[in-house]
mmCIF file of C-alpha atoms in Angstrom:
data_model
loop_
_atom_site.group_PDB
_atom_site.id
_atom_site.type_symbol
_atom_site.label_atom_id
_atom_site.label_comp_id
_atom_site.label_asym_id
_atom_site.label_seq_id
_atom_site.Cartn_x
_atom_site.Cartn_y
_atom_site.Cartn_z
ATOM 1 C CA UNK A 1 0.173 0.171 0.072
ATOM 2 C CA UNK A 2 2.544 2.175 0.993
ATOM 3 C CA UNK A 3 4.202 2.092 -2.647
ATOM 4 C CA UNK A 4 1.306 2.273 -4.143
ATOM 5 C CA UNK A 5 0.849 5.491 -2.481
ATOM 6 C CA UNK A 6 4.089 6.966 -3.441
ATOM 7 C CA UNK A 7 3.925 6.107 -6.884
ATOM 8 C CA UNK A 8 0.662 8.072 -7.183
ATOM 9 C CA UNK A 9 2.053 10.851 -5.188
ATOM 10 C CA UNK A 10 5.287 10.970 -8.272
ATOM 11 C CA UNK A 11 2.554 10.539 -10.937
ATOM 12 C CA UNK A 12 0.540 13.466 -9.783
ATOM 13 C CA UNK A 13 3.615 15.735 -9.352
ATOM 14 C CA UNK A 14 5.168 14.823 -12.559
ATOM 15 C CA UNK A 15 1.752 15.171 -14.587
ATOM 16 C CA UNK A 16 1.791 19.370 -14.928
ATOM 17 C CA UNK A 17 5.140 18.575 -15.925
ATOM 18 C CA UNK A 18 4.748 16.246 -18.672
ATOM 19 C CA UNK A 19 1.811 18.529 -20.354
ATOM 20 C CA UNK A 20 2.556 20.708 -22.859
ATOM 21 C CA UNK A 21 1.186 24.634 -22.267
ATOM 22 C CA UNK A 22 -1.157 26.031 -24.414
ATOM 23 C CA UNK A 23 -0.446 28.380 -27.362
ATOM 24 C CA UNK A 24 -1.536 32.065 -26.159
ATOM 25 C CA UNK A 25 -3.413 33.881 -29.162
ATOM 26 C CA UNK A 26 -0.476 36.751 -28.844
ATOM 27 C CA UNK A 27 2.341 34.355 -29.687
ATOM 28 C CA UNK A 28 0.479 32.878 -32.574
ATOM 29 C CA UNK A 29 -0.157 36.139 -34.446
ATOM 30 C CA UNK A 30 3.991 36.810 -34.354
ATOM 31 C CA UNK A 31 4.045 39.752 -33.119
ATOM 32 C CA UNK A 32 4.780 39.062 -29.378
ATOM 33 C CA UNK A 33 8.886 38.031 -28.991
ATOM 34 C CA UNK A 34 9.603 37.644 -25.266
ATOM 35 C CA UNK A 35 10.391 41.349 -24.024
ATOM 36 C CA UNK A 36 9.551 43.212 -27.262
ATOM 37 C CA UNK A 37 6.567 43.903 -29.407
ATOM 38 C CA UNK A 38 4.852 45.713 -32.098
ATOM 39 C CA UNK A 39 2.989 48.521 -31.651
ATOM 40 C CA UNK A 40 0.051 49.975 -33.477
ATOM 41 C CA UNK A 41 2.206 52.099 -35.354
ATOM 42 C CA UNK A 42 4.831 49.413 -36.410
ATOM 43 C CA UNK A 43 7.388 50.111 -34.040
ATOM 44 C CA UNK A 44 8.880 47.609 -32.091
ATOM 45 C CA UNK A 45 8.808 48.473 -28.122
ATOM 46 C CA UNK A 46 10.565 46.912 -25.076
ATOM 47 C CA UNK A 47 8.932 45.880 -21.687
ATOM 48 C CA UNK A 48 10.592 48.144 -18.896
ATOM 49 C CA UNK A 49 10.020 47.638 -15.595
ATOM 50 C CA UNK A 50 8.299 49.510 -13.680
ATOM 51 C CA UNK A 51 10.868 50.049 -10.531
ATOM 52 C CA UNK A 52 9.054 47.738 -7.981
ATOM 53 C CA UNK A 53 12.104 46.384 -7.084
ATOM 54 C CA UNK A 54 13.919 49.400 -6.665
ATOM 55 C CA UNK A 55 11.084 50.661 -4.354
ATOM 56 C CA UNK A 56 10.984 47.726 -1.912
ATOM 57 C CA UNK A 57 15.059 48.207 -1.504
ATOM 58 C CA UNK A 58 14.890 51.705 -1.654
ATOM 59 C CA UNK A 59 12.390 51.458 1.340
ATOM 60 C CA UNK A 60 13.970 48.605 3.469
ATOM 61 C CA UNK A 61 17.749 50.522 2.990
ATOM 62 C CA UNK A 62 16.023 53.855 4.290
ATOM 63 C CA UNK A 63 14.341 52.662 6.856
ATOM 64 C CA UNK A 64 17.410 51.048 8.386
ATOM 65 C CA UNK A 65 18.853 54.331 7.517
ATOM 66 C CA UNK A 66 16.339 55.780 9.102
ATOM 67 C CA UNK A 67 16.524 54.134 12.345
ATOM 68 C CA UNK A 68 20.177 54.642 12.719
ATOM 69 C CA UNK A 69 19.403 58.408 12.196
ATOM 70 C CA UNK A 70 17.187 58.743 15.081
ATOM 71 C CA UNK A 71 18.230 57.559 18.281
ATOM 72 C CA UNK A 72 15.770 59.822 20.625
ATOM 73 C CA UNK A 73 12.579 57.733 21.726
ATOM 74 C CA UNK A 74 10.487 54.913 20.150
ATOM 75 C CA UNK A 75 12.318 55.546 16.724
ATOM 76 C CA UNK A 76 9.294 54.925 14.689
ATOM 77 C CA UNK A 77 9.296 58.143 12.775
ATOM 78 C CA UNK A 78 12.448 58.308 11.597
ATOM 79 C CA UNK A 79 12.279 54.313 10.324
ATOM 80 C CA UNK A 80 8.746 55.287 8.533
ATOM 81 C CA UNK A 81 10.183 58.523 7.201
ATOM 82 C CA UNK A 82 13.217 57.149 5.942
ATOM 83 C CA UNK A 83 11.194 54.534 4.328
ATOM 84 C CA UNK A 84 9.129 56.970 2.316
ATOM 85 C CA UNK A 85 12.278 58.694 1.200
ATOM 86 C CA UNK A 86 14.137 55.719 0.464
ATOM 87 C CA UNK A 87 11.659 54.031 -1.264
ATOM 88 C CA UNK A 88 10.830 56.800 -3.667
ATOM 89 C CA UNK A 89 14.679 57.443 -4.231
ATOM 90 C CA UNK A 90 15.162 53.779 -5.314
ATOM 91 C CA UNK A 91 11.806 53.778 -7.689
ATOM 92 C CA UNK A 92 13.258 56.565 -9.404
ATOM 93 C CA UNK A 93 16.436 55.249 -10.046
ATOM 94 C CA UNK A 94 15.738 52.389 -10.899
ATOM 95 C CA UNK A 95 13.548 53.805 -13.307
ATOM 96 C CA UNK A 96 16.085 56.282 -14.605
ATOM 97 C CA UNK A 97 18.007 53.177 -15.423
ATOM 98 C CA UNK A 98 15.587 51.793 -17.494
ATOM 99 C CA UNK A 99 14.859 54.153 -19.225
ATOM 100 C CA UNK A 100 18.582 55.162 -20.121
ATOM 101 C CA UNK A 101 18.806 51.594 -21.854
ATOM 102 C CA UNK A 102 19.338 51.488 -25.544
ATOM 103 C CA UNK A 103 18.352 47.821 -25.941
ATOM 104 C CA UNK A 104 16.386 44.854 -24.682
ATOM 105 C CA UNK A 105 17.201 42.672 -22.680
#
């Protein structure tokens, strides 16, 4: 019984891997090619990040810096202000880095 249960568990885990993924409509049209797409005007565009990673990393770094700077009381004010400033700065840095790229990766 134990071998049967293990075999059934292994089969159910391997089954989704063995089945092919369905082809999406945008892949059939020939316009979608990974990180690029062809717009209605015929130009090729790149998909770029929106700065989410920079927002999270900047917020965490700003919170740590704000907590270290604010040494009086509960330090919550410094942590919150540092996190907000760091998040905005990190997001803007990542967006500028994405805008300066000349080619898609």
